[in-house]
Amino acid sequence: MTRAFILATTLLSPLAAGNAFSQPLVLTGADVYTVNENRDWAEAVGIDENGIIVAVGTETEVIAAVGSDASIIDLEGRMVLPGFQDAHLHAIEAGVNAALCEFEPFDNLDGYRDSVLECAENDSTGLWVRASGVNIPNLLDLHPNPVEFLDELLPDRPILILDDIGHGAWANTVALKAAGYDDSSDKANGNIILRNDQGTPNGVVMENAPHNLRTLAFLPTEDHLNFAYDSLLAAANELNRNGITTISDAGGYWPQGHHRVWDWAEEAGELTVRASNAFYVYPDRPLEEQLSELKDLFHNDPDRLVRFNQAKIYVDGILSQGTGALLEPYENDAGPELGYLYFPGEYLNKVAHEFSAAGFQLHFHVTGDNGARLALDAIVDANTDSGPHRLTHLYLVDPADYPRFAELNAVADFQIPPSALEDDYIDFIGEFIGDRTDRLLPAGDLLNAGATVTMSSDWDADELNPLIKISAAVGRETNGFPDVETAIEAMTINPAYLLQHDDKTGSIEVGKYADLVVISENILDLPVSQIPSAEIEATLLQGEPVFDAFGLFEE
């Protein structure tokens, strides 16, 4: 392995003092992969008291640049990378879901009955019964009118059970009435209310409708905000354990007050990740009212850990519910022939234009090829100064649209966990889209077309560990990443560019923050299939160890 040692000595003014050490720090004896433009390697990194990288090169060079009073830590052959950056996940939701009653697919209704009653008994509020993890197809196979089942169990308490893929929920009549979903017609765009033979809601709601129920079940009371705060800290701890130093939280359900929790955690000095977060744009709320409120909540200060500077815009749903927007019809009758649109017609362009003109980055949820095309069309008229804008998920993209990503500087954000590459899953999706699975998740094709590609997790819907995702993406036979180096870039410098701080993070270079991850061994020396066997042993945020499995950084 050829290594070009590099050294520079210019400094960036620190954003905030955060280093846990009372003197400069030198990490040495390591395989330091810088992820700079030349893909250089080094053996040592020098960090000042403010957590800023001041030298990169050989041990001798770095110690000479940093000074003899530095604390020196010999990493004994471990690998050092820039901290991983996960540009699409659901941090607070992951924490909340982990604390809720968890459902699983059951073979009979007795399992659901026992779980609902146990959740109700354990919920100390005495109000909403809240749970997560229900598999909607499994539920409907067991009971065609599941609202009836919940109403018989608990007719007087509202019940909300979130599904296992984040696009549906199961509720009883009390909850449906609270959200206004109890009549015979859908209330507005984005809400899908399934119905029984009598034309009344059957208790299953999809796409935007569950979010309105969540707002009611998690009103921003003191107890709920404290719960969300604890959930955020628990999620941040898990992120750090996985070597992640920067995220973009894609939940953004601002009526629940979660944006306040992020700010509190930063103000209290308890936040251990950087975050560029999104606000969800509701399709059933007046645009101008939302825009006015979200402008007041917008903040994009590069000197803070937390920024709320993105508008999360759902274009379509998901392929496995027949709600992803397709250019050609579905192969089955899972839903509307061409899928579903949150913002039909030219309204999507208007939403994108208004939010980007207000300074928001556009964060499009798209799964179908028509959804991707419509999002790209919306970017044409958007304010590019607030970009780069991005499309996330991208299960299908029409090949005619591949070049448009580079032309529009639209970032392509993929989730490629092992579960998405399994034959059973591809066969399952094939029931919906037929042989279009041949071009599922076209990360490689978009790389070849010149697009900036990032790889995120969508946690807690999918696998969080970056090493597992790197192995899956590079080991993929078609449409994967060409090498491990490219996959690393998709989780470090590329998301740093997307999140507008590649001048400060994303690579190990002088003047940038010491946001670093220490790995047990050099993953570029391992067979691709063995990369997940490496262990993340420490994570540094601006020079401060926020995860240290073996006490490497204890003074």
mmCIF file of C-alpha atoms in Angstrom, residues 291 295 298 300 309-311 313 348-364 375-390 407-411 497-498 500:
data_model
loop_
_atom_site.group_PDB
_atom_site.id
_atom_site.type_symbol
_atom_site.label_atom_id
_atom_site.label_comp_id
_atom_site.label_asym_id
_atom_site.label_seq_id
_atom_site.Cartn_x
_atom_site.Cartn_y
_atom_site.Cartn_z
ATOM 1 C CA LEU A 291 -43.535 28.222 5.612
ATOM 2 C CA LYS A 295 -38.890 30.255 8.743
ATOM 3 C CA PHE A 298 -34.896 27.800 10.703
ATOM 4 C CA ASN A 300 -28.138 27.467 9.929
ATOM 5 C CA ASN A 309 -31.896 23.997 7.574
ATOM 6 C CA GLN A 310 -33.683 21.366 5.484
ATOM 7 C CA ALA A 311 -37.216 20.855 4.232
ATOM 8 C CA ILE A 313 -40.540 16.782 1.189
ATOM 9 C CA LEU A 348 -44.608 20.003 -5.704
ATOM 10 C CA ASN A 349 -42.667 22.577 -7.738
ATOM 11 C CA LYS A 350 -44.294 25.380 -5.782
ATOM 12 C CA VAL A 351 -43.420 23.789 -2.442
ATOM 13 C CA ALA A 352 -39.817 23.226 -3.531
ATOM 14 C CA HIS A 353 -39.453 26.732 -4.877
ATOM 15 C CA GLU A 354 -40.905 28.418 -1.795
ATOM 16 C CA PHE A 355 -38.791 26.506 0.716
ATOM 17 C CA SER A 356 -35.556 26.749 -1.247
ATOM 18 C CA ALA A 357 -36.119 30.478 -1.764
ATOM 19 C CA ALA A 358 -36.373 30.775 2.030
ATOM 20 C CA GLY A 359 -32.925 29.170 2.362
ATOM 21 C CA PHE A 360 -33.896 25.561 3.048
ATOM 22 C CA GLN A 361 -32.049 22.670 1.490
ATOM 23 C CA LEU A 362 -34.506 20.328 -0.185
ATOM 24 C CA HIS A 363 -34.540 16.774 1.146
ATOM 25 C CA PHE A 364 -36.792 14.710 -1.121
ATOM 26 C CA ALA A 375 -38.109 15.725 -7.636
ATOM 27 C CA LEU A 376 -35.458 16.509 -10.250
ATOM 28 C CA ASP A 377 -38.006 18.630 -12.121
ATOM 29 C CA ALA A 378 -38.704 20.528 -8.912
ATOM 30 C CA ILE A 379 -34.996 21.231 -8.418
ATOM 31 C CA VAL A 380 -34.835 22.862 -11.854
ATOM 32 C CA ASP A 381 -36.818 25.826 -10.546
ATOM 33 C CA ALA A 382 -35.443 25.730 -7.000
ATOM 34 C CA ASN A 383 -32.940 28.146 -5.490
ATOM 35 C CA THR A 384 -29.561 26.514 -6.043
ATOM 36 C CA ASP A 385 -27.869 28.848 -3.546
ATOM 37 C CA SER A 386 -29.497 26.937 -0.688
ATOM 38 C CA GLY A 387 -28.289 23.594 -2.056
ATOM 39 C CA PRO A 388 -27.029 21.116 -2.795
ATOM 40 C CA HIS A 389 -30.442 19.493 -2.735
ATOM 41 C CA ARG A 390 -30.819 15.742 -2.479
ATOM 42 C CA GLU A 407 -26.368 18.531 -14.241
ATOM 43 C CA LEU A 408 -28.522 19.775 -11.356
ATOM 44 C CA ASN A 409 -25.921 19.081 -8.624
ATOM 45 C CA ALA A 410 -28.532 16.867 -6.969
ATOM 46 C CA VAL A 411 -27.032 14.448 -4.442
ATOM 47 C CA TYR A 497 -20.444 18.270 1.157
ATOM 48 C CA LEU A 498 -24.171 17.543 1.159
ATOM 49 C CA GLN A 500 -22.598 22.096 3.840
#
